[in-house]
PDB file of C-alpha atoms and ligand atoms in Angstrom:
ATOM      1  CA  MET A   1     -58.198-102.237  36.821  1.00 41.00           C
ATOM      2  CA  SER A   2     -61.218-101.571  39.248  1.00 40.00           C
ATOM      3  CA  THR A   3     -64.346-103.255  38.451  1.00 41.00           C
ATOM      4  CA  PRO A   4     -67.812-101.353  38.812  1.00 42.00           C
ATOM      5  CA  GLY A   5     -69.368-101.569  42.540  1.00 42.00           C
ATOM      6  CA  SER A   6     -66.004-102.247  44.051  1.00 45.00           C
ATOM      7  CA  PRO A   7     -63.948 -99.781  45.065  1.00 45.00           C
ATOM      8  CA  PRO A   8     -60.841 -98.970  42.692  1.00 46.00           C
ATOM      9  CA  ALA A   9     -57.477 -99.270  44.054  1.00 47.00           C
ATOM     10  CA  THR A  10     -56.932 -95.559  43.812  1.00 45.00           C
ATOM     11  CA  GLU A  11     -60.084 -94.936  46.429  1.00 47.00           C
ATOM     12  CA  GLY A  12     -57.976 -94.258  49.208  1.00 47.00           C
ATOM     13  CA  MET A  13     -56.065 -91.430  47.294  1.00 48.00           C
ATOM     14  CA  TYR A  14     -59.331 -89.907  45.993  1.00 46.00           C
ATOM     15  CA  SER A  15     -60.867 -90.063  49.410  1.00 47.00           C
ATOM     16  CA  LYS A  16     -58.144 -87.860  50.941  1.00 49.00           C
ATOM     17  CA  LEU A  17     -59.446 -85.330  48.046  1.00 47.00           C
ATOM     18  CA  ILE A  18     -63.093 -84.939  49.839  1.00 45.00           C
ATOM     19  CA  ASP A  19     -63.861 -81.400  50.463  1.00 46.00           C
ATOM     20  CA  ASP A  20     -64.761 -81.659  54.195  1.00 45.00           C
ATOM     21  CA  GLU A  21     -66.126 -78.251  53.837  1.00 45.00           C
ATOM     22  CA  GLY A  22     -68.674 -79.106  50.862  1.00 46.00           C
ATOM     23  CA  ALA A  23     -67.054 -76.476  49.067  1.00 46.00           C
ATOM     24  CA  PHE A  24     -67.291 -78.697  45.781  1.00 45.00           C
ATOM     25  CA  ASP A  25     -71.251 -80.248  46.453  1.00 47.00           C
ATOM     26  CA  GLU A  26     -72.375 -78.221  43.303  1.00 48.00           C
ATOM     27  CA  PHE A  27     -70.544 -80.703  40.992  1.00 46.00           C
ATOM     28  CA  ARG A  28     -72.088 -83.629  43.169  1.00 47.00           C
ATOM     29  CA  PRO A  29     -76.033 -83.393  41.915  1.00 46.00           C
ATOM     30  CA  ASN A  30     -76.522 -87.097  42.726  1.00 49.00           C
ATOM     31  CA  ALA A  31     -74.813 -87.296  45.996  1.00 45.00           C
ATOM     32  CA  HIS A  32     -76.383 -87.532  49.394  1.00 49.00           C
ATOM     33  CA  PRO A  33     -75.854 -85.213  51.962  1.00 49.00           C
ATOM     34  CA  GLY A  34     -72.779 -86.575  54.089  1.00 49.00           C
ATOM     35  CA  SER A  35     -72.107 -89.028  51.697  1.00 48.00           C
ATOM     36  CA  PRO A  36     -68.681 -89.185  50.422  1.00 49.00           C
ATOM     37  CA  VAL A  37     -68.375 -88.340  46.661  1.00 48.00           C
ATOM     38  CA  ARG A  38     -65.623 -89.321  44.355  1.00 51.00           C
ATOM     39  CA  LEU A  39     -64.830 -86.300  42.454  1.00 49.00           C
ATOM     40  CA  PRO A  40     -63.170 -85.790  38.968  1.00 48.00           C
ATOM     41  CA  VAL A  41     -59.862 -84.677  38.795  1.00 50.00           C
ATOM     42  CA  ARG A  42     -59.731 -81.629  40.795  1.00 52.00           C
ATOM     43  CA  PRO A  43     -56.848 -80.982  42.498  1.00 52.00           C
ATOM     44  CA  SER A  44     -57.506 -78.898  45.742  1.00 54.00           C
ATOM     45  CA  GLY A  45     -55.865 -77.834  49.385  1.00 57.00           C
ATOM     46  CA  PRO A  46     -54.451 -75.269  50.990  1.00 62.00           C
ATOM     47  CA  GLY A  47     -50.947 -76.064  49.976  1.00 68.00           C
ATOM     48  CA  LEU A  48     -51.690 -75.728  46.158  1.00 67.00           C
ATOM     49  CA  TYR A  49     -53.626 -72.512  46.757  1.00 69.00           C
ATOM     50  CA  ARG A  50     -50.580 -70.745  48.180  1.00 75.00           C
ATOM     51  CA  LEU A  51     -48.289 -72.655  45.641  1.00 79.00           C
ATOM     52  CA  ALA A  52     -50.467 -70.954  42.729  1.00 75.00           C
ATOM     53  CA  THR A  53     -50.725 -67.578  44.971  1.00 77.00           C
ATOM     54  CA  VAL A  54     -47.037 -67.377  45.301  1.00 79.00           C
ATOM     55  CA  CYS A  55     -46.398 -68.147  41.433  1.00 76.00           C
ATOM     56  CA  LEU A  56     -49.035 -65.709  40.706  1.00 83.00           C
ATOM     57  CA  ALA A  57     -47.618 -62.948  42.970  1.00 82.00           C
ATOM     58  CA  THR A  58     -44.230 -63.936  41.826  1.00 83.00           C
ATOM     59  CA  LEU A  59     -45.563 -63.589  38.026  1.00 85.00           C
ATOM     60  CA  CYS A  60     -47.413 -60.319  39.253  1.00 75.00           C
ATOM     61  CA  GLY A  61     -43.896 -59.199  40.396  1.00 80.00           C
ATOM     62  CA  VAL A  62     -42.086 -60.165  37.831  1.00 84.00           C
ATOM     63  CA  LEU A  63     -44.476 -58.609  35.587  1.00 85.00           C
ATOM     64  CA  LEU A  64     -44.536 -55.481  37.392  1.00 86.00           C
ATOM     65  CA  ILE A  65     -40.661 -55.094  37.605  1.00 87.00           C
ATOM     66  CA  SER A  66     -40.713 -55.781  33.458  1.00 82.00           C
ATOM     67  CA  ILE A  67     -43.100 -52.970  33.140  1.00 82.00           C
ATOM     68  CA  ILE A  68     -41.409 -50.925  35.307  1.00 82.00           C
ATOM     69  CA  ALA A  69     -38.397 -51.743  33.409  1.00 82.00           C
ATOM     70  CA  VAL A  70     -39.363 -51.137  30.142  1.00 76.00           C
ATOM     71  CA  ALA A  71     -41.542 -47.852  31.028  1.00 75.00           C
ATOM     72  CA  ALA A  72     -38.130 -46.796  32.697  1.00 74.00           C
ATOM     73  CA  HIS A  73     -36.280 -47.663  29.430  1.00 70.00           C
ATOM     74  CA  TYR A  74     -38.826 -45.528  27.231  1.00 65.00           C
ATOM     75  CA  THR A  75     -39.134 -43.177  29.773  1.00 65.00           C
ATOM     76  CA  ASN A  76     -34.985 -42.793  29.539  1.00 63.00           C
ATOM     77  CA  LYS A  77     -34.694 -43.338  25.843  1.00 58.00           C
ATOM     78  CA  PRO A  78     -36.034 -40.178  24.702  1.00 54.00           C
ATOM     79  CA  ARG A  79     -34.118 -38.204  27.460  1.00 55.00           C
ATOM     80  CA  SER A  80     -31.059 -39.650  25.995  1.00 58.00           C
ATOM     81  CA  GLY A  81     -32.016 -39.240  22.477  1.00 62.00           C
ATOM     82  CA  GLY A  82     -33.077 -35.439  23.353  1.00 71.00           C
ATOM     83  CA  GLU A  83     -29.694 -35.286  25.085  1.00 78.00           C
ATOM     84  CA  ALA A  84     -27.845 -36.335  22.188  1.00 80.00           C
ATOM     85  CA  THR A  85     -29.779 -34.507  20.094  1.00 83.00           C
ATOM     86  CA  SER A  86     -28.981 -31.457  22.211  1.00 86.00           C
ATOM     87  CA  ALA A  87     -25.382 -32.041  22.252  1.00 88.00           C
ATOM     88  CA  LEU A  88     -25.324 -32.391  18.478  1.00 89.00           C
ATOM     89  CA  GLN A  89     -27.499 -28.772  18.206  1.00 90.00           C
ATOM     90  CA  LYS A  90     -24.863 -27.581  20.775  1.00 90.00           C
ATOM     91  CA  GLN A  91     -21.608 -28.815  18.170  1.00 90.00           C
ATOM     92  CA  THR A  92     -23.303 -27.308  15.278  1.00 89.00           C
ATOM     93  CA  GLN A  93     -23.984 -24.328  17.340  1.00 90.00           C
ATOM     94  CA  ASP A  94     -20.526 -23.948  18.412  1.00 91.00           C
ATOM     95  CA  ALA A  95     -19.289 -24.847  14.859  1.00 90.00           C
ATOM     96  CA  ASN A  96     -21.574 -21.995  13.144  1.00 90.00           C
ATOM     97  CA  VAL A  97     -19.984 -19.645  15.799  1.00 91.00           C
ATOM     98  CA  THR A  98     -16.434 -20.812  15.161  1.00 90.00           C
ATOM     99  CA  VAL A  99     -16.879 -19.836  11.246  1.00 91.00           C
ATOM    100  CA  LEU A 100     -18.831 -16.888  12.060  1.00 91.00           C
ATOM    101  CA  SER A 101     -16.342 -15.518  14.172  1.00 91.00           C
ATOM    102  CA  ALA A 102     -13.503 -16.379  11.769  1.00 92.00           C
ATOM    103  CA  THR A 103     -15.876 -14.620   8.930  1.00 91.00           C
ATOM    104  CA  ILE A 104     -16.358 -11.663  11.214  1.00 93.00           C
ATOM    105  CA  ASN A 105     -12.374 -11.643  11.655  1.00 93.00           C
ATOM    106  CA  LYS A 106     -11.706 -11.630   8.254  1.00 93.00           C
ATOM    107  CA  LEU A 107     -13.983  -8.982   7.267  1.00 93.00           C
ATOM    108  CA  GLN A 108     -12.905  -6.730  10.553  1.00 94.00           C
ATOM    109  CA  GLN A 109      -9.690  -7.183   8.671  1.00 94.00           C
ATOM    110  CA  GLU A 110     -10.606  -6.186   5.079  1.00 94.00           C
ATOM    111  CA  LYS A 111     -12.396  -3.402   6.544  1.00 93.00           C
ATOM    112  CA  SER A 112      -9.103  -2.127   8.193  1.00 93.00           C
ATOM    113  CA  GLN A 113      -7.308  -2.506   5.005  1.00 94.00           C
ATOM    114  CA  LEU A 114     -10.060  -0.871   3.048  1.00 93.00           C
ATOM    115  CA  GLN A 115      -9.978   2.071   5.665  1.00 94.00           C
ATOM    116  CA  LYS A 116      -6.340   2.284   5.339  1.00 94.00           C
ATOM    117  CA  GLU A 117      -6.452   2.436   1.236  1.00 95.00           C
ATOM    118  CA  LYS A 118      -9.281   4.865   1.876  1.00 93.00           C
ATOM    119  CA  ALA A 119      -7.068   7.144   3.651  1.00 92.00           C
ATOM    120  CA  GLU A 120      -4.109   6.553   1.497  1.00 94.00           C
ATOM    121  CA  LEU A 121      -6.409   7.566  -1.677  1.00 94.00           C
ATOM    122  CA  GLN A 122      -8.037  10.395   0.451  1.00 93.00           C
ATOM    123  CA  LYS A 123      -4.642  11.721   1.202  1.00 93.00           C
ATOM    124  CA  GLU A 124      -3.830  11.221  -2.726  1.00 93.00           C
ATOM    125  CA  LYS A 125      -7.100  12.985  -3.582  1.00 93.00           C
ATOM    126  CA  ALA A 126      -6.099  16.187  -1.578  1.00 91.00           C
ATOM    127  CA  GLU A 127      -2.681  16.192  -3.131  1.00 92.00           C
ATOM    128  CA  LEU A 128      -4.162  15.908  -6.724  1.00 92.00           C
ATOM    129  CA  GLN A 129      -6.464  18.634  -5.841  1.00 90.00           C
ATOM    130  CA  ALA A 130      -3.574  21.123  -4.339  1.00 89.00           C
ATOM    131  CA  LYS A 131      -1.830  20.482  -7.513  1.00 89.00           C
ATOM    132  CA  LEU A 132      -4.768  21.218  -9.727  1.00 89.00           C
ATOM    133  CA  ALA A 133      -5.553  24.267  -7.736  1.00 85.00           C
ATOM    134  CA  ALA A 134      -2.186  25.389  -8.226  1.00 83.00           C
ATOM    135  CA  THR A 135      -2.540  24.524 -11.840  1.00 83.00           C
ATOM    136  CA  LYS A 136      -5.659  26.796 -12.147  1.00 81.00           C
ATOM    137  CA  ALA A 137      -4.557  29.348  -9.924  1.00 75.00           C
ATOM    138  CA  PRO A 138      -3.733  32.883 -11.745  1.00 72.00           C
ATOM    139  CA  ALA A 139       0.001  33.220 -11.643  1.00 67.00           C
ATOM    140  CA  PRO A 140       1.327  35.680  -9.148  1.00 67.00           C
ATOM    141  CA  ALA A 141       2.016  38.828 -10.650  1.00 70.00           C
ATOM    142  CA  GLN A 142       5.697  39.347 -11.507  1.00 68.00           C
ATOM    143  CA  ALA A 143       7.159  42.460 -10.843  1.00 73.00           C
ATOM    144  CA  PRO A 144       8.992  43.933 -13.881  1.00 81.00           C
ATOM    145  CA  VAL A 145      12.528  43.043 -14.115  1.00 84.00           C
ATOM    146  CA  THR A 146      14.571  46.020 -13.519  1.00 90.00           C
ATOM    147  CA  CYS A 147      18.519  46.271 -14.044  1.00 95.00           C
ATOM    148  CA  PRO A 148      20.638  48.281 -12.030  1.00 94.00           C
ATOM    149  CA  MET A 149      22.272  51.426 -13.189  1.00 95.00           C
ATOM    150  CA  ASN A 150      24.479  50.818 -16.337  1.00 95.00           C
ATOM    151  CA  TRP A 151      23.337  47.132 -16.519  1.00 97.00           C
ATOM    152  CA  LYS A 152      21.194  45.949 -19.449  1.00 97.00           C
ATOM    153  CA  LEU A 153      18.507  43.773 -19.691  1.00 97.00           C
ATOM    154  CA  PHE A 154      18.026  40.814 -21.914  1.00 96.00           C
ATOM    155  CA  GLY A 155      15.378  37.927 -21.115  1.00 94.00           C
ATOM    156  CA  SER A 156      15.477  37.334 -17.345  1.00 93.00           C
ATOM    157  CA  SER A 157      19.469  38.529 -17.315  1.00 96.00           C
ATOM    158  CA  CYS A 158      20.960  41.540 -16.735  1.00 97.00           C
ATOM    159  CA  TYR A 159      24.577  42.298 -18.857  1.00 98.00           C
ATOM    160  CA  PHE A 160      27.240  44.702 -17.605  1.00 98.00           C
ATOM    161  CA  ILE A 161      29.941  45.739 -20.256  1.00 98.00           C
ATOM    162  CA  SER A 162      33.100  47.127 -18.581  1.00 97.00           C
ATOM    163  CA  THR A 163      35.097  49.917 -19.507  1.00 96.00           C
ATOM    164  CA  VAL A 164      37.890  48.662 -17.577  1.00 97.00           C
ATOM    165  CA  SER A 165      40.508  45.924 -18.676  1.00 98.00           C
ATOM    166  CA  ARG A 166      41.286  43.147 -16.451  1.00 98.00           C
ATOM    167  CA  SER A 167      42.567  39.546 -16.892  1.00 98.00           C
ATOM    168  CA  TRP A 168      40.014  36.892 -17.277  1.00 98.00           C
ATOM    169  CA  GLN A 169      39.975  35.766 -13.687  1.00 98.00           C
ATOM    170  CA  GLU A 170      39.571  39.290 -12.545  1.00 98.00           C
ATOM    171  CA  GLY A 171      37.185  40.084 -14.497  1.00 98.00           C
ATOM    172  CA  GLN A 172      35.291  37.020 -13.270  1.00 98.00           C
ATOM    173  CA  ASP A 173      36.152  37.957  -9.834  1.00 98.00           C
ATOM    174  CA  PHE A 174      34.746  41.768 -10.291  1.00 98.00           C
ATOM    175  CA  CYS A 175      31.521  40.070 -11.825  1.00 98.00           C
ATOM    176  CA  GLN A 176      31.344  37.686  -8.358  1.00 98.00           C
ATOM    177  CA  THR A 177      31.519  40.572  -6.076  1.00 98.00           C
ATOM    178  CA  HIS A 178      28.411  42.055  -7.594  1.00 96.00           C
ATOM    179  CA  GLY A 179      26.312  38.797  -7.750  1.00 96.00           C
ATOM    180  CA  ALA A 180      27.289  38.032 -11.367  1.00 97.00           C
ATOM    181  CA  HIS A 181      29.335  36.073 -13.489  1.00 98.00           C
ATOM    182  CA  LEU A 182      31.348  36.230 -16.699  1.00 98.00           C
ATOM    183  CA  ALA A 183      28.892  36.014 -19.385  1.00 98.00           C
ATOM    184  CA  ILE A 184      27.449  32.304 -20.212  1.00 98.00           C
ATOM    185  CA  ILE A 185      25.975  32.779 -23.886  1.00 97.00           C
ATOM    186  CA  HIS A 186      23.491  29.959 -25.337  1.00 96.00           C
ATOM    187  CA  THR A 187      21.597  31.539 -28.102  1.00 96.00           C
ATOM    188  CA  ALA A 188      22.559  33.360 -31.029  1.00 97.00           C
ATOM    189  CA  GLU A 189      19.788  36.231 -29.944  1.00 97.00           C
ATOM    190  CA  GLU A 190      21.500  36.408 -26.686  1.00 97.00           C
ATOM    191  CA  GLN A 191      24.997  36.739 -28.668  1.00 97.00           C
ATOM    192  CA  THR A 192      23.239  38.989 -31.047  1.00 97.00           C
ATOM    193  CA  PHE A 193      21.889  41.429 -28.292  1.00 97.00           C
ATOM    194  CA  LEU A 194      25.446  41.538 -26.410  1.00 98.00           C
ATOM    195  CA  TRP A 195      27.521  42.212 -29.614  1.00 96.00           C
ATOM    196  CA  ASN A 196      25.018  44.915 -30.063  1.00 96.00           C
ATOM    197  CA  LEU A 197      26.103  46.739 -26.899  1.00 96.00           C
ATOM    198  CA  LEU A 198      29.750  46.642 -27.835  1.00 97.00           C
ATOM    199  CA  PRO A 199      31.139  49.975 -29.568  1.00 95.00           C
ATOM    200  CA  ARG A 200      33.227  49.437 -32.790  1.00 95.00           C
ATOM    201  CA  GLY A 201      36.852  49.817 -32.413  1.00 95.00           C
ATOM    202  CA  HIS A 202      40.140  48.722 -33.758  1.00 96.00           C
ATOM    203  CA  TRP A 203      40.304  45.524 -32.177  1.00 96.00           C
ATOM    204  CA  ASN A 204      37.355  45.899 -29.281  1.00 97.00           C
ATOM    205  CA  ALA A 205      37.424  42.624 -27.292  1.00 98.00           C
ATOM    206  CA  TYR A 206      35.634  41.431 -24.473  1.00 98.00           C
ATOM    207  CA  TRP A 207      36.022  38.464 -22.081  1.00 98.00           C
ATOM    208  CA  PHE A 208      33.277  36.246 -21.499  1.00 98.00           C
ATOM    209  CA  GLY A 209      32.496  33.324 -19.365  1.00 98.00           C
ATOM    210  CA  ILE A 210      34.258  30.550 -20.854  1.00 98.00           C
ATOM    211  CA  THR A 211      37.763  28.663 -20.790  1.00 98.00           C
ATOM    212  CA  ASP A 212      39.579  25.548 -21.493  1.00 97.00           C
ATOM    213  CA  GLU A 213      42.319  25.998 -18.846  1.00 96.00           C
ATOM    214  CA  HIS A 214      41.745  22.744 -16.895  1.00 95.00           C
ATOM    215  CA  THR A 215      41.548  20.533 -20.211  1.00 96.00           C
ATOM    216  CA  GLU A 216      42.717  21.762 -23.413  1.00 97.00           C
ATOM    217  CA  ASP A 217      40.098  22.004 -26.046  1.00 96.00           C
ATOM    218  CA  LYS A 218      37.067  20.998 -23.440  1.00 97.00           C
ATOM    219  CA  TRP A 219      35.786  24.475 -23.270  1.00 98.00           C
ATOM    220  CA  LYS A 220      33.230  25.032 -20.127  1.00 98.00           C
ATOM    221  CA  TRP A 221      31.428  27.866 -19.346  1.00 98.00           C
ATOM    222  CA  VAL A 222      32.150  29.310 -15.510  1.00 98.00           C
ATOM    223  CA  ASP A 223      29.166  27.389 -14.165  1.00 97.00           C
ATOM    224  CA  GLY A 224      30.755  24.277 -15.053  1.00 97.00           C
ATOM    225  CA  THR A 225      28.647  23.222 -17.764  1.00 97.00           C
ATOM    226  CA  PRO A 226      30.253  21.947 -21.336  1.00 97.00           C
ATOM    227  CA  LEU A 227      30.042  24.200 -24.436  1.00 97.00           C
ATOM    228  CA  VAL A 228      27.620  23.460 -26.591  1.00 95.00           C
ATOM    229  CA  GLY A 229      28.022  24.863 -30.241  1.00 93.00           C
ATOM    230  CA  GLY A 230      29.409  28.397 -30.015  1.00 96.00           C
ATOM    231  CA  PHE A 231      29.623  31.540 -32.329  1.00 97.00           C
ATOM    232  CA  TRP A 232      33.623  31.227 -33.058  1.00 97.00           C
ATOM    233  CA  GLU A 233      35.512  33.116 -36.028  1.00 96.00           C
ATOM    234  CA  VAL A 234      36.371  30.726 -38.691  1.00 96.00           C
ATOM    235  CA  GLY A 235      39.917  29.092 -37.259  1.00 96.00           C
ATOM    236  CA  GLU A 236      39.101  29.769 -33.679  1.00 97.00           C
ATOM    237  CA  PRO A 237      39.559  28.681 -31.236  1.00 97.00           C
ATOM    238  CA  ASN A 238      43.414  27.665 -32.222  1.00 96.00           C
ATOM    239  CA  ASN A 239      45.422  27.938 -28.881  1.00 96.00           C
ATOM    240  CA  HIS A 240      47.934  29.338 -30.524  1.00 95.00           C
ATOM    241  CA  ILE A 241      49.918  31.087 -27.387  1.00 96.00           C
ATOM    242  CA  ASN A 242      48.671  28.722 -25.026  1.00 95.00           C
ATOM    243  CA  GLU A 243      45.009  30.333 -25.459  1.00 97.00           C
ATOM    244  CA  ASP A 244      42.754  29.152 -22.513  1.00 97.00           C
ATOM    245  CA  CYS A 245      39.973  31.952 -22.306  1.00 98.00           C
ATOM    246  CA  GLY A 246      36.965  33.177 -24.633  1.00 98.00           C
ATOM    247  CA  TYR A 247      36.419  36.504 -25.612  1.00 98.00           C
ATOM    248  CA  ILE A 248      34.554  38.529 -28.267  1.00 98.00           C
ATOM    249  CA  VAL A 249      35.871  40.883 -31.179  1.00 97.00           C
ATOM    250  CA  LYS A 250      34.003  43.524 -32.566  1.00 97.00           C
ATOM    251  CA  THR A 251      36.022  45.727 -35.204  1.00 96.00           C
ATOM    252  CA  ARG A 252      35.130  48.498 -37.444  1.00 96.00           C
ATOM    253  CA  VAL A 253      34.687  46.011 -40.061  1.00 95.00           C
ATOM    254  CA  LEU A 254      30.950  45.731 -40.810  1.00 93.00           C
ATOM    255  CA  GLU A 255      31.350  42.418 -42.926  1.00 93.00           C
ATOM    256  CA  ARG A 256      32.222  40.694 -39.178  1.00 93.00           C
ATOM    257  CA  VAL A 257      29.197  39.142 -37.692  1.00 94.00           C
ATOM    258  CA  ALA A 258      27.744  38.551 -34.252  1.00 96.00           C
ATOM    259  CA  ILE A 259      27.731  34.966 -34.744  1.00 96.00           C
ATOM    260  CA  ARG A 260      31.580  34.674 -35.521  1.00 96.00           C
ATOM    261  CA  SER A 261      33.127  36.878 -33.497  1.00 97.00           C
ATOM    262  CA  TRP A 262      34.742  34.391 -30.510  1.00 98.00           C
ATOM    263  CA  TYR A 263      38.226  34.033 -30.191  1.00 98.00           C
ATOM    264  CA  ASP A 264      40.713  32.244 -27.664  1.00 97.00           C
ATOM    265  CA  ALA A 265      43.573  34.331 -26.082  1.00 97.00           C
ATOM    266  CA  PRO A 266      45.932  33.847 -23.403  1.00 98.00           C
ATOM    267  CA  CYS A 267      43.436  34.375 -19.770  1.00 98.00           C
ATOM    268  CA  SER A 268      46.236  36.707 -18.507  1.00 98.00           C
ATOM    269  CA  MET A 269      45.905  39.339 -21.229  1.00 98.00           C
ATOM    270  CA  TYR A 270      43.978  42.380 -20.141  1.00 98.00           C
ATOM    271  CA  TRP A 271      40.644  43.047 -21.833  1.00 97.00           C
ATOM    272  CA  PRO A 272      37.392  44.670 -20.683  1.00 98.00           C
ATOM    273  CA  PHE A 273      34.717  41.654 -19.830  1.00 98.00           C
ATOM    274  CA  ILE A 274      30.760  41.249 -19.871  1.00 98.00           C
ATOM    275  CA  CYS A 275      29.130  40.182 -16.573  1.00 98.00           C
ATOM    276  CA  GLU A 276      25.523  38.390 -16.578  1.00 98.00           C
ATOM    277  CA  LYS A 277      23.242  38.257 -13.534  1.00 97.00           C
ATOM    278  CA  GLU A 278      20.108  36.581 -13.665  1.00 94.00           C
ATOM    279  CA  MET A 279      17.314  38.327 -12.077  1.00 91.00           C
ATOM    280  CA  ASN A 280      15.912  35.672 -10.299  1.00 71.00           C
ATOM    281  CA  THR A 281      18.029  36.139  -7.590  1.00 48.00           C
ATOM    282  CA  SER A 282      18.380  39.380  -5.486  1.00 47.00           C
ATOM    283  CA  THR A 283      18.952  42.717  -6.701  1.00 45.00           C
ATOM    284  CA  ILE A 284      22.368  44.161  -7.223  1.00 42.00           C
ATOM    285  CA  THR A 285      23.543  47.572  -7.514  1.00 44.00           C
ATOM    286  CA  PRO A 286      27.151  47.435  -8.879  1.00 45.00           C
ATOM    287  CA  THR A 287      28.967  50.517 -10.058  1.00 42.00           C
ATOM    288  CA  ALA A 288      29.753  50.967 -13.856  1.00 41.00           C
ATOM    289  CA  HIS A 289      33.372  50.816 -14.932  1.00 44.00           C
TER     290      HIS A 289
HETATM  291 CA1  LIG B 301      43.334  26.735 -25.465  1.00 60.92          CA
HETATM  292 CA1  LIG B 302      42.945  31.948 -30.593  1.00 60.92          CA
END
């Protein structure tokens, strides 16, 4: 340890720290100019300044780099966020476009289907309107039905009573040559009408258009339809001598009636016959027999 009035052991070290330039004179109020002064702890020297300067510059550089890095980070961050947001928006828009496209396609398909149904309905409507108009339209005036000479009108048919005798088939052939056929009698009114045309006699017989020649007792009309009912005399048809053709008999007996006047007889027998012609076909002009 040093004593007052004697220089300490470390004086030599402090003496090296003397400011030759007098830069720290203000810190020496009692010092005499030109005398060495012992300074308190006060590092000094060009090396230390340079070291401090380098450190400060390094710190400044680090700080500057940090500032730049942070600035760059926060400058890019919003941009990245914006890009992400933009990408998300684009994905959302794409999804919306996809949904809208699907919706449009579906609506277009439904529209096409509806248009098709509309066309069908319009077609059906036109057909119904045509039918309605047809039902409302007045029926065309029909020309009065007129029968050829010696043919008699009943209903919509003309009837011809022959005055010559033929077999059943020959009578049918004659009728057909005139666009007719042996009479087919469905109603009592028709039967009575024909009966009234026939003259009375001992046994006036007339072929009409019924036969069971194909199957016994299965009577059919000349148009192929089966007989329903009929106006047979009591006990007829009896197929007495292989009788397969029908005829009408009108005698002088007044008690005989139209609705019980049918008989069956062999088809080869010769009788007059009755032709019938429906007048919804072409007009014929047969000659009387
Ligand atoms: Ca028979
Ligand atoms: Ca008979």
